[in-house]
Tab-separated table of C-alpha atoms in Angstrom:
chain	number	residue	atom	x	y	z
A	1	MET	CA	40.968	-26.184	-45.430
A	2	SER	CA	38.849	-23.744	-43.249
A	3	ASP	CA	40.176	-23.110	-39.277
A	4	ILE	CA	36.072	-22.567	-38.764
A	5	GLY	CA	34.662	-25.750	-38.067
A	6	VAL	CA	30.699	-26.131	-38.123
A	7	ALA	CA	29.080	-26.899	-34.066
A	8	GLU	CA	28.935	-30.738	-33.887
A	9	ILE	CA	25.901	-31.878	-33.201
A	10	PRO	CA	24.893	-34.188	-30.193
A	11	VAL	CA	24.326	-37.620	-31.008
A	12	ASP	CA	24.431	-40.992	-29.021
A	13	ASP	CA	26.144	-44.238	-28.280
A	14	ASP	CA	23.963	-45.367	-32.235
A	15	GLU	CA	25.118	-41.634	-33.724
A	16	ARG	CA	21.867	-41.067	-34.132
A	17	PRO	CA	21.220	-37.535	-33.135
A	18	LEU	CA	19.414	-37.023	-30.196
A	19	PRO	CA	16.068	-34.509	-29.399
A	20	PRO	CA	16.448	-30.933	-28.573
A	21	PRO	CA	17.279	-29.550	-25.386
A	22	ASP	CA	14.134	-28.532	-23.889
A	23	ALA	CA	13.935	-24.504	-23.843
A	24	PRO	CA	14.158	-22.422	-20.585
A	25	VAL	CA	11.757	-22.173	-18.319
A	26	LYS	CA	10.562	-18.347	-19.111
A	27	ASN	CA	9.642	-15.727	-16.312
A	28	ALA	CA	6.303	-14.002	-17.304
A	29	LEU	CA	7.229	-11.394	-15.100
A	30	VAL	CA	9.963	-10.737	-16.980
A	31	GLU	CA	9.194	-12.128	-20.233
A	32	GLY	CA	6.466	-11.730	-21.191
A	33	PRO	CA	3.339	-8.447	-22.449
A	34	ILE	CA	3.526	-6.019	-19.790
A	35	LEU	CA	0.215	-4.501	-20.168
A	36	ARG	CA	-1.057	-8.484	-19.958
A	37	THR	CA	0.780	-9.664	-17.191
A	38	LEU	CA	0.676	-6.741	-15.279
A	39	LEU	CA	-3.369	-7.080	-15.171
A	40	TRP	CA	-2.797	-10.727	-14.206
A	41	LEU	CA	-0.949	-9.554	-11.679
A	42	ALA	CA	-3.299	-6.801	-10.411
A	43	TRP	CA	-6.904	-8.116	-10.533
A	44	PRO	CA	-6.787	-10.439	-7.834
A	45	ASN	CA	-5.435	-6.975	-5.518
A	46	VAL	CA	-8.763	-5.188	-7.677
A	47	ILE	CA	-11.211	-7.246	-6.216
A	48	ALA	CA	-9.618	-8.384	-2.808
A	49	LEU	CA	-9.358	-4.436	-2.472
A	50	SER	CA	-12.538	-3.594	-3.964
A	51	ALA	CA	-14.005	-5.919	-0.599
A	52	GLY	CA	-11.606	-3.783	1.423
A	53	THR	CA	-13.752	-0.927	-0.264
A	54	CYS	CA	-16.778	-3.103	1.114
A	55	VAL	CA	-15.002	-2.770	4.688
A	56	VAL	CA	-14.938	0.720	4.577
A	57	ILE	CA	-18.749	1.201	3.536
A	58	ALA	CA	-20.117	-0.663	5.963
A	59	GLU	CA	-17.789	0.354	8.715
A	60	THR	CA	-18.428	3.895	8.697
A	61	SER	CA	-21.977	3.267	8.046
A	62	TYR	CA	-22.493	1.225	11.357
A	63	ILE	CA	-20.053	3.410	13.536
A	64	GLY	CA	-22.784	6.415	11.848
A	65	ARG	CA	-25.697	4.111	13.217
A	66	LEU	CA	-23.382	5.034	16.801
A	67	GLY	CA	-24.024	8.673	16.316
A	68	VAL	CA	-22.129	11.961	14.850
A	69	GLU	CA	-19.818	11.919	17.701
A	70	SER	CA	-18.343	8.653	16.412
A	71	LEU	CA	-17.809	9.211	13.332
A	72	ALA	CA	-16.096	12.209	15.240
A	73	ALA	CA	-14.006	9.854	16.478
A	74	MET	CA	-13.538	7.615	13.512
A	75	ALA	CA	-11.984	10.419	11.757
A	76	LEU	CA	-9.722	11.829	13.921
A	77	VAL	CA	-8.264	7.583	14.704
A	78	PHE	CA	-8.108	6.921	10.899
A	79	PRO	CA	-4.963	8.725	9.708
A	80	PHE	CA	-3.090	6.676	12.721
A	81	VAL	CA	-5.087	3.196	11.484
A	82	ILE	CA	-4.143	3.707	7.642
A	83	LEU	CA	-0.606	4.866	8.854
A	84	THR	CA	0.136	1.858	10.212
A	85	MET	CA	-1.774	0.024	7.600
A	86	THR	CA	0.217	1.766	5.115
A	87	MET	CA	3.539	1.836	6.414
A	88	SER	CA	3.621	-1.698	7.402
A	89	GLY	CA	1.681	-2.810	4.209
A	90	GLY	CA	2.550	-0.211	1.581
A	91	ALA	CA	6.107	0.794	3.070
A	92	MET	CA	8.001	-2.175	4.690
A	93	GLY	CA	5.768	-4.768	2.897
A	94	GLY	CA	6.012	-3.254	-0.178
A	95	GLY	CA	10.561	-3.223	0.548
A	96	VAL	CA	10.097	-7.108	1.461
A	97	ALA	CA	8.301	-7.967	-2.039
A	98	SER	CA	11.022	-5.709	-3.673
A	99	ALA	CA	14.234	-6.924	-2.128
A	100	ILE	CA	12.600	-10.682	-2.514
A	101	ALA	CA	11.566	-10.255	-6.328
A	102	ARG	CA	15.235	-8.645	-7.134
A	103	ALA	CA	17.115	-12.107	-5.776
A	104	ILE	CA	14.384	-14.218	-7.294
A	105	GLY	CA	15.015	-12.155	-10.554
A	106	ALA	CA	18.481	-12.625	-10.545
A	107	GLY	CA	18.210	-16.269	-9.256
A	108	ASP	CA	19.375	-16.665	-5.600
A	109	ILE	CA	16.472	-18.316	-3.797
A	110	ASP	CA	18.556	-18.958	-1.013
A	111	ARG	CA	18.944	-15.531	-0.581
A	112	ALA	CA	15.501	-15.334	-1.021
A	113	SER	CA	14.602	-16.784	1.548
A	114	THR	CA	16.842	-15.661	3.758
A	115	LEU	CA	15.423	-12.482	3.080
A	116	ALA	CA	11.885	-13.434	4.530
A	117	ALA	CA	13.114	-14.653	7.491
A	118	HIS	CA	15.056	-10.818	7.900
A	119	ALA	CA	11.328	-8.865	7.365
A	120	LEU	CA	9.814	-11.252	9.578
A	121	LEU	CA	12.155	-10.102	12.544
A	122	ILE	CA	11.413	-6.139	11.344
A	123	GLY	CA	7.519	-6.524	11.005
A	124	VAL	CA	7.570	-8.145	14.427
A	125	CYS	CA	9.346	-5.284	15.932
A	126	LEU	CA	8.047	-2.220	14.410
A	127	GLY	CA	4.831	-3.746	15.214
A	128	LEU	CA	5.935	-3.593	19.077
A	129	VAL	CA	7.067	0.213	18.797
A	130	PHE	CA	3.865	1.512	17.240
A	131	MET	CA	1.646	-0.427	19.724
A	132	LEU	CA	3.266	1.338	22.743
A	133	GLY	CA	4.071	3.843	20.901
A	134	MET	CA	0.329	4.403	20.622
A	135	LEU	CA	-0.634	3.440	23.609
A	136	ILE	CA	1.427	5.740	25.775
A	137	PHE	CA	1.201	8.959	22.893
A	138	GLY	CA	-2.405	8.003	21.335
A	139	PRO	CA	-4.163	9.602	23.787
A	140	THR	CA	-2.582	12.781	23.359
A	141	LEU	CA	-1.655	12.857	19.214
A	142	LEU	CA	-5.621	12.902	19.366
A	143	GLU	CA	-6.491	15.049	21.478
A	144	LEU	CA	-3.703	17.764	20.360
A	145	LEU	CA	-5.588	16.683	16.443
A	146	GLY	CA	-8.805	18.874	18.129
A	147	GLY	CA	-10.251	15.691	20.056
A	148	ARG	CA	-11.995	16.885	22.929
A	149	GLY	CA	-15.274	15.293	25.358
A	150	ASN	CA	-17.326	12.160	24.022
A	151	VAL	CA	-15.299	12.221	20.314
A	152	LEU	CA	-11.811	11.861	22.253
A	153	ALA	CA	-13.434	8.940	24.843
A	154	HIS	CA	-14.463	7.141	21.722
A	155	ALA	CA	-10.926	7.624	19.112
A	156	ILE	CA	-9.327	6.496	22.673
A	157	GLY	CA	-11.528	3.330	22.833
A	158	TYR	CA	-10.799	1.988	19.634
A	159	VAL	CA	-6.775	3.275	20.078
A	160	GLN	CA	-6.498	1.046	23.187
A	161	ILE	CA	-7.914	-1.992	21.134
A	162	PHE	CA	-6.728	-1.471	17.630
A	163	PHE	CA	-3.172	-0.578	18.910
A	164	GLY	CA	-2.238	-3.075	21.496
A	165	GLY	CA	-2.755	-6.050	18.940
A	166	ALA	CA	-0.192	-3.425	16.171
A	167	VAL	CA	1.864	-6.143	15.891
A	168	VAL	CA	-0.798	-8.440	14.346
A	169	PRO	CA	-1.416	-5.759	11.233
A	170	TRP	CA	2.551	-5.674	10.469
A	171	LEU	CA	2.343	-10.162	10.621
A	172	MET	CA	0.224	-10.579	7.972
A	173	ASN	CA	1.378	-6.945	5.723
A	174	THR	CA	4.651	-8.474	5.848
A	175	PHE	CA	3.823	-12.315	5.061
A	176	ALA	CA	1.611	-10.414	1.893
A	177	GLY	CA	5.450	-8.728	1.260
A	178	ILE	CA	7.153	-12.052	1.286
A	179	LEU	CA	4.255	-13.457	-0.800
A	180	ARG	CA	3.989	-10.287	-3.427
A	181	GLY	CA	7.764	-10.893	-3.917
A	182	THR	CA	7.330	-14.206	-5.286
A	183	GLY	CA	4.757	-13.265	-8.020
A	184	ASN	CA	2.051	-14.804	-5.869
A	185	MET	CA	-0.767	-12.153	-6.284
A	186	LYS	CA	-3.918	-14.584	-5.180
A	187	LEU	CA	-3.534	-15.866	-1.636
A	188	PRO	CA	-2.678	-12.408	0.113
A	189	SER	CA	-6.042	-11.118	-2.395
A	190	LEU	CA	-8.019	-14.244	-1.771
A	191	LEU	CA	-6.839	-14.311	2.492
A	192	MET	CA	-7.757	-9.618	2.033
A	193	LEU	CA	-11.484	-10.927	0.833
A	194	SER	CA	-11.943	-13.240	3.262
A	195	SER	CA	-10.789	-10.803	5.816
A	196	ALA	CA	-12.962	-8.014	4.954
A	197	ALA	CA	-16.298	-10.530	5.057
A	198	CYS	CA	-15.325	-11.147	8.864
A	199	GLN	CA	-13.973	-7.813	9.893
A	200	ILE	CA	-17.879	-6.567	7.962
A	201	ILE	CA	-19.645	-9.388	10.475
A	202	LEU	CA	-17.445	-8.964	14.162
A	203	GLY	CA	-17.199	-5.170	13.069
A	204	GLY	CA	-21.032	-4.510	13.220
A	205	THR	CA	-21.986	-7.220	15.009
A	206	LEU	CA	-19.333	-6.241	18.448
A	207	GLY	CA	-19.670	-2.367	17.646
A	208	LEU	CA	-23.343	-2.262	16.731
A	209	GLY	CA	-24.812	-5.548	19.410
A	210	LEU	CA	-26.772	-8.334	17.795
A	211	GLY	CA	-28.713	-10.642	19.995
A	212	PRO	CA	-26.721	-11.018	23.433
A	213	ILE	CA	-24.498	-9.679	22.181
A	214	PRO	CA	-24.028	-6.601	24.050
A	215	SER	CA	-22.861	-3.246	22.160
A	216	PHE	CA	-19.372	-2.389	22.443
A	217	GLY	CA	-18.748	0.944	19.917
A	218	MET	CA	-15.658	1.652	18.739
A	219	ARG	CA	-13.936	-0.801	20.732
A	220	GLY	CA	-15.677	-3.463	19.343
A	221	VAL	CA	-15.172	-1.769	15.534
A	222	ALA	CA	-11.775	-2.458	16.708
A	223	ALA	CA	-12.009	-5.546	17.931
A	224	GLY	CA	-13.893	-7.302	14.228
A	225	SER	CA	-10.388	-5.618	12.648
A	226	LEU	CA	-8.085	-7.923	14.970
A	227	VAL	CA	-9.383	-10.916	14.971
A	228	ALA	CA	-10.038	-11.245	11.124
A	229	TYR	CA	-6.103	-10.455	10.637
A	230	VAL	CA	-5.162	-13.077	13.383
A	231	ILE	CA	-7.189	-15.965	10.464
A	232	SER	CA	-5.220	-14.636	8.073
A	233	VAL	CA	-1.877	-14.375	9.205
A	234	SER	CA	-2.429	-18.002	10.453
A	235	VAL	CA	-3.266	-19.275	7.009
A	236	MET	CA	-0.125	-17.164	5.323
A	237	ALA	CA	2.036	-18.456	7.798
A	238	TRP	CA	0.937	-22.009	7.407
A	239	TYR	CA	1.736	-21.412	3.735
A	240	ILE	CA	4.909	-19.777	3.405
A	241	PHE	CA	6.204	-22.320	6.089
A	242	SER	CA	5.461	-25.526	4.424
A	243	GLY	CA	7.062	-25.055	1.688
A	244	ARG	CA	4.507	-24.316	-0.405
A	245	ALA	CA	5.667	-20.814	-1.700
A	246	ARG	CA	8.558	-20.271	-4.183
A	247	VAL	CA	10.789	-19.346	-0.883
A	248	VAL	CA	10.759	-21.143	2.941
A	249	PRO	CA	11.902	-18.058	5.744
A	250	LYS	CA	15.377	-19.201	7.572
A	251	ILE	CA	14.238	-19.385	11.066
A	252	ARG	CA	15.749	-22.579	12.008
A	253	GLY	CA	19.748	-21.708	12.636
A	254	LEU	CA	19.390	-18.519	11.494
A	255	ARG	CA	22.328	-15.889	11.606
A	256	ILE	CA	21.367	-12.474	11.616
A	257	ARG	CA	22.504	-10.066	8.166
A	258	TRP	CA	22.818	-6.622	8.514
A	259	ALA	CA	23.225	-7.133	5.203
A	260	MET	CA	20.194	-8.298	4.534
A	261	PHE	CA	18.494	-5.740	6.541
A	262	PHE	CA	19.790	-3.500	4.625
A	263	ASP	CA	18.860	-4.767	1.549
A	264	ILE	CA	14.914	-4.537	2.696
A	265	LEU	CA	15.673	-0.969	4.493
A	266	LYS	CA	17.117	0.611	1.993
A	267	VAL	CA	13.527	0.146	0.009
A	268	GLY	CA	11.443	-0.314	2.986
A	269	ALA	CA	12.469	2.304	5.491
A	270	ILE	CA	12.954	5.049	3.361
A	271	SER	CA	9.363	4.667	1.844
A	272	CYS	CA	8.025	3.879	5.657
A	273	PHE	CA	8.364	7.996	5.623
A	274	SER	CA	5.974	8.242	2.628
A	275	PRO	CA	2.970	6.986	4.463
A	276	LEU	CA	3.982	8.975	7.669
A	277	GLN	CA	4.437	12.161	5.311
A	278	SER	CA	1.225	11.524	4.452
A	279	VAL	CA	-0.837	11.036	7.417
A	280	LEU	CA	0.669	14.332	8.639
A	281	THR	CA	-0.673	16.228	5.869
A	282	VAL	CA	-4.338	14.439	6.683
A	283	ALA	CA	-3.377	14.907	10.287
A	284	ILE	CA	-3.192	18.464	9.965
A	285	PHE	CA	-5.878	18.506	7.123
A	286	THR	CA	-7.985	17.194	10.331
A	287	HIS	CA	-6.482	19.880	12.930
A	288	MET	CA	-7.276	23.024	10.415
A	289	LEU	CA	-11.096	21.638	10.051
A	290	ALA	CA	-11.905	21.006	13.712
A	291	GLN	CA	-12.170	24.747	13.992
A	292	PHE	CA	-15.414	24.688	12.066
A	293	GLY	CA	-17.232	21.884	13.918
A	294	THR	CA	-17.884	17.936	14.629
A	295	GLU	CA	-20.407	18.714	11.646
A	296	ILE	CA	-17.663	19.762	8.780
A	297	LEU	CA	-15.182	17.424	10.342
A	298	ALA	CA	-17.194	14.071	9.633
A	299	GLY	CA	-18.251	15.555	6.458
A	300	TYR	CA	-14.426	15.783	5.642
A	301	GLY	CA	-14.456	12.334	7.648
A	302	VAL	CA	-17.127	10.591	4.998
A	303	GLY	CA	-15.551	12.470	1.926
A	304	ALA	CA	-11.581	11.241	2.991
A	305	ARG	CA	-13.198	7.553	3.358
A	306	LEU	CA	-13.670	7.644	-0.447
A	307	GLU	CA	-10.571	8.441	-1.014
A	308	PHE	CA	-9.784	4.970	1.046
A	309	MET	CA	-10.858	3.390	-1.572
A	310	LEU	CA	-10.467	4.717	-4.294
A	311	THR	CA	-7.131	4.937	-3.536
A	312	SER	CA	-6.637	0.844	-3.325
A	313	ILE	CA	-7.277	0.670	-7.402
A	314	ALA	CA	-4.457	2.534	-7.896
A	315	PHE	CA	-2.741	0.273	-4.446
A	316	ALA	CA	-3.262	-2.958	-6.227
A	317	VAL	CA	-1.674	-1.619	-9.570
A	318	GLY	CA	1.385	-0.520	-7.601
A	319	ILE	CA	1.937	-3.419	-5.379
A	320	ALA	CA	1.488	-5.635	-8.678
A	321	SER	CA	4.806	-4.043	-10.515
A	322	VAL	CA	6.942	-4.669	-8.064
A	323	PRO	CA	7.999	-7.920	-8.839
A	324	MET	CA	7.123	-7.706	-12.216
A	325	VAL	CA	10.093	-4.283	-12.125
A	326	GLY	CA	11.723	-5.744	-9.196
A	327	MET	CA	12.812	-9.076	-11.148
A	328	ALA	CA	13.788	-7.041	-14.259
A	329	ILE	CA	15.702	-5.253	-12.870
A	330	GLY	CA	17.537	-7.880	-11.347
A	331	ALA	CA	17.606	-9.102	-14.973
A	332	ARG	CA	19.309	-5.968	-15.524
A	333	ARG	CA	16.892	-4.663	-18.174
A	334	VAL	CA	16.682	-1.281	-17.093
A	335	ALA	CA	14.240	-0.219	-19.837
A	336	ARG	CA	11.880	-2.905	-19.216
A	337	ALA	CA	11.707	-2.221	-15.754
A	338	ARG	CA	11.307	1.655	-16.419
A	339	ARG	CA	8.078	0.794	-19.451
A	340	ILE	CA	5.848	-1.336	-16.808
A	341	ALA	CA	6.173	2.092	-14.159
A	342	TRP	CA	4.764	4.279	-16.599
A	343	ILE	CA	1.858	1.466	-18.356
A	344	ALA	CA	1.841	1.302	-14.720
A	345	GLY	CA	0.906	4.828	-13.942
A	346	CYS	CA	-1.527	5.651	-16.904
A	347	VAL	CA	-3.268	2.417	-15.665
A	348	ALA	CA	-3.342	4.176	-12.251
A	349	PHE	CA	-4.136	7.748	-13.731
A	350	VAL	CA	-6.954	7.151	-15.354
A	351	SER	CA	-8.663	4.314	-13.864
A	352	VAL	CA	-8.908	5.826	-10.250
A	353	GLY	CA	-9.995	9.279	-11.994
A	354	LEU	CA	-12.519	8.188	-14.105
A	355	VAL	CA	-14.649	6.418	-11.480
A	356	ALA	CA	-13.248	10.115	-8.510
A	357	THR	CA	-15.327	12.234	-11.829
A	358	VAL	CA	-18.681	10.751	-11.641
A	359	ILE	CA	-18.716	10.773	-7.650
A	360	ALA	CA	-17.407	14.298	-8.467
A	361	MET	CA	-20.201	14.884	-10.465
A	362	PHE	CA	-22.754	13.162	-8.174
A	363	PRO	CA	-21.768	13.189	-4.717
A	364	ASP	CA	-24.947	12.206	-3.542
A	365	LEU	CA	-24.128	8.493	-4.807
A	366	TRP	CA	-21.795	8.563	-1.796
A	367	VAL	CA	-22.545	10.766	1.214
A	368	ASN	CA	-26.691	8.961	1.582
A	369	ILE	CA	-24.525	5.311	2.585
A	370	PHE	CA	-23.549	6.820	5.631
A	371	THR	CA	-25.221	9.527	7.015
A	372	ASP	CA	-29.123	11.867	7.121
A	373	ASP	CA	-27.910	14.312	9.206
A	374	PRO	CA	-27.928	17.767	7.064
A	375	SER	CA	-25.245	19.081	7.933
A	376	VAL	CA	-23.090	15.922	7.354
A	377	ARG	CA	-24.803	15.309	4.096
A	378	ALA	CA	-23.252	19.216	2.683
A	379	ALA	CA	-20.241	19.444	4.353
A	380	SER	CA	-19.360	15.809	2.154
A	381	ARG	CA	-21.278	17.018	-1.060
A	382	GLN	CA	-18.724	20.051	-0.911
A	383	TYR	CA	-15.365	18.117	0.004
A	384	LEU	CA	-15.708	15.918	-2.816
A	385	SER	CA	-17.574	18.599	-5.697
A	386	THR	CA	-14.018	20.317	-4.791
A	387	ALA	CA	-11.175	17.431	-4.088
A	388	ALA	CA	-12.914	13.740	-5.998
A	389	PRO	CA	-11.688	14.690	-9.920
A	390	MET	CA	-7.780	15.145	-8.293
A	391	TYR	CA	-8.089	11.699	-6.932
A	392	ALA	CA	-6.136	11.353	-10.170
A	393	PHE	CA	-2.961	12.352	-9.501
A	394	ILE	CA	-2.606	11.136	-6.130
A	395	GLY	CA	-3.450	7.449	-8.289
A	396	LEU	CA	-0.974	8.153	-10.205
A	397	SER	CA	1.523	9.347	-7.478
A	398	ILE	CA	1.135	5.823	-5.457
A	399	SER	CA	1.766	3.938	-8.688
A	400	MET	CA	4.933	5.764	-8.742
A	401	TYR	CA	5.773	4.929	-5.345
A	402	PHE	CA	5.191	1.406	-6.130
A	403	SER	CA	7.191	0.706	-8.868
A	404	SER	CA	9.760	3.083	-7.634
A	405	GLN	CA	9.979	0.548	-5.146
A	406	GLY	CA	10.920	-1.967	-6.925
A	407	ALA	CA	13.807	-0.422	-8.538
A	408	ALA	CA	15.348	0.178	-5.094
A	409	LYS	CA	15.166	3.341	-6.575
A	410	VAL	CA	11.998	4.867	-3.150
A	411	LEU	CA	13.512	8.634	-2.205
A	412	GLY	CA	12.264	11.008	-5.217
A	413	PRO	CA	8.861	9.484	-4.712
A	414	VAL	CA	9.265	9.882	-0.842
A	415	LEU	CA	10.910	13.877	-1.309
A	416	ALA	CA	7.379	14.742	-3.834
A	417	GLN	CA	5.263	13.684	-0.479
A	418	THR	CA	7.203	16.493	1.608
A	419	ALA	CA	6.486	18.832	-0.783
A	420	ARG	CA	3.355	17.611	-1.025
A	421	LEU	CA	3.370	18.712	3.054
A	422	VAL	CA	5.179	21.246	3.280
A	423	PHE	CA	2.250	22.680	0.846
A	424	VAL	CA	-0.872	21.668	2.857
A	425	ALA	CA	1.511	23.230	5.715
A	426	ALA	CA	2.050	26.785	4.235
A	427	GLY	CA	-1.721	26.972	2.720
A	428	GLY	CA	-2.803	26.762	5.523
A	429	TRP	CA	-1.007	28.648	7.437
A	430	TRP	CA	-1.224	31.825	4.918
A	431	LEU	CA	-5.002	30.401	4.526
A	432	SER	CA	-5.584	31.268	8.809
A	433	THR	CA	-4.106	34.687	8.500
A	434	TYR	CA	-8.105	35.546	5.865
A	435	ASP	CA	-10.938	34.711	6.492
A	436	ALA	CA	-10.891	31.969	5.264
A	437	THR	CA	-14.316	28.964	4.198
A	438	ALA	CA	-14.066	25.331	5.241
A	439	ALA	CA	-14.391	25.500	0.946
A	440	ASN	CA	-11.191	26.885	0.809
A	441	TYR	CA	-9.311	24.911	3.047
A	442	PHE	CA	-10.919	22.416	0.530
A	443	ALA	CA	-9.464	23.544	-2.239
A	444	LEU	CA	-5.715	22.707	-1.197
A	445	ALA	CA	-6.509	19.394	-0.623
A	446	ALA	CA	-7.214	19.309	-4.376
A	447	ALA	CA	-4.091	21.681	-5.425
A	448	SER	CA	-1.983	19.432	-2.967
A	449	MET	CA	-2.534	16.014	-4.600
A	450	VAL	CA	-1.811	17.374	-8.523
A	451	VAL	CA	1.615	18.810	-6.499
A	452	LEU	CA	2.082	15.285	-5.033
A	453	GLY	CA	1.090	13.549	-8.425
A	454	VAL	CA	3.556	16.081	-11.324
A	455	LEU	CA	6.712	15.460	-8.790
A	456	SER	CA	5.981	11.657	-8.451
A	457	ALA	CA	6.182	11.095	-11.783
A	458	ALA	CA	9.389	13.587	-12.267
A	459	SER	CA	11.581	11.901	-9.890
A	460	VAL	CA	10.726	8.155	-11.857
A	461	ILE	CA	11.771	10.148	-15.134
A	462	PHE	CA	14.894	12.072	-13.601
A	463	THR	CA	16.143	9.385	-11.811
A	464	ARG	CA	18.755	6.411	-12.361
A	465	TRP	CA	17.317	3.492	-12.585
A	466	GLY	CA	20.332	1.126	-13.743
A	467	PRO	CA	23.780	1.101	-12.962
A	468	LYS	CA	26.165	3.145	-13.504
A	469	GLY	CA	28.328	1.218	-15.180
A	470	ASP	CA	26.573	-1.289	-17.635
A	471	PRO	CA	28.942	-4.578	-18.472
A	472	LEU	CA	29.158	-5.113	-21.496
A	473	PRO	CA	27.039	-8.059	-23.059
A	474	ASP	CA	29.131	-11.666	-24.024
A	475	VAL	CA	29.075	-11.921	-27.155
A	476	ARG	CA	29.678	-15.457	-28.344
A	477	PRO	CA	30.799	-16.242	-32.246
A	478	ALA	CA	27.986	-18.159	-34.431
A	479	LEU	CA	29.925	-20.639	-35.141
A	480	SER	CA	33.308	-22.669	-33.699
């Protein structure tokens, strides 16, 4: 008789075969088709960020009704607002989503809940840092960027209101990061949609005035944004703490664990350097353009708003890739994680590039929305025809950045931002030594986008995502 036996079939007390056990529930983010799952996660973000685009258009439109000085003031303030939103959402929020996704991918829900509580502490602390920093140093920074007279006064008014409540957007994006880390894209996107509607209504009403409500100018626009954010924070907090999410932050009896902070900050803190450098790049560029006058600065502001609108598409795709890559890494499926990154990058590059190229060919489709001033319109057309075709590379860099967050290997894309910053600073200095025109500076901006996209993609190619020594998989005998 051979020592090899056939595996026994489980039976009940009457020797009848038991039904086969239920198949384990599969996680679509780890097991599903990549492109279909990515698009399934991204479409709520696309819709929500499209609503954010409506906010950008509406806000710039009614700020334009306040005058060219208000438009120029918004161009000064815009880098700091974007810094707040991208650092709290895309950077630290991405770090939160990455940490939670990797914990869920490894099957450790308890760790994911503890990470969520530590993420909220980080959000509150950094919101306070932004509030104090901008209230104390904001006026000086705006003046350094070239703000003068009424333009500076309008910009300071916006900063005092918006950054007086800086904790609110930080909490909003932290809650959104927690939900996205679990794979829930719909609720944050739905709230972004409703928040956009509130911002348009409240910002326009308080900014321009309506009926008995007086016009509060730039202060009113900022107040409308904060009220909309408070509503979103309230709904997400209720949803998460009521137990409807996959994780519930452990606030009661929380013991501070530095390992949890490290797991979030090793991605989030490094990621924060990316929007910081991006804003420094925009700030340097804004300062260089200020020498050409208010009309050129306002025209660039209109063009920069298009960049923000289009890169929100890449943002939607990139955010969708974070839980997919994070769970794949947590499940030790590195090859799948890399495929997700490249598919997301291609989607972002093509989608942003197509729209941007159309606007570059027909810039009046965008410019006519915001201003009737001939000088501002001419500057906007010139900037868009030069820089807009290169927005595709910005989309690629954003997607690579988010995918790297999911893998907890974000240093490469951050260094790509460093290279862009150095490129713009050095190029701007070189142009300043000659009799350069605004068109020369617009060409510098376009070239810097190509540098950023190419280097971000290269960083993903040359960065190891998997551990150095993967253990061999367990091999079980077919027969027992």
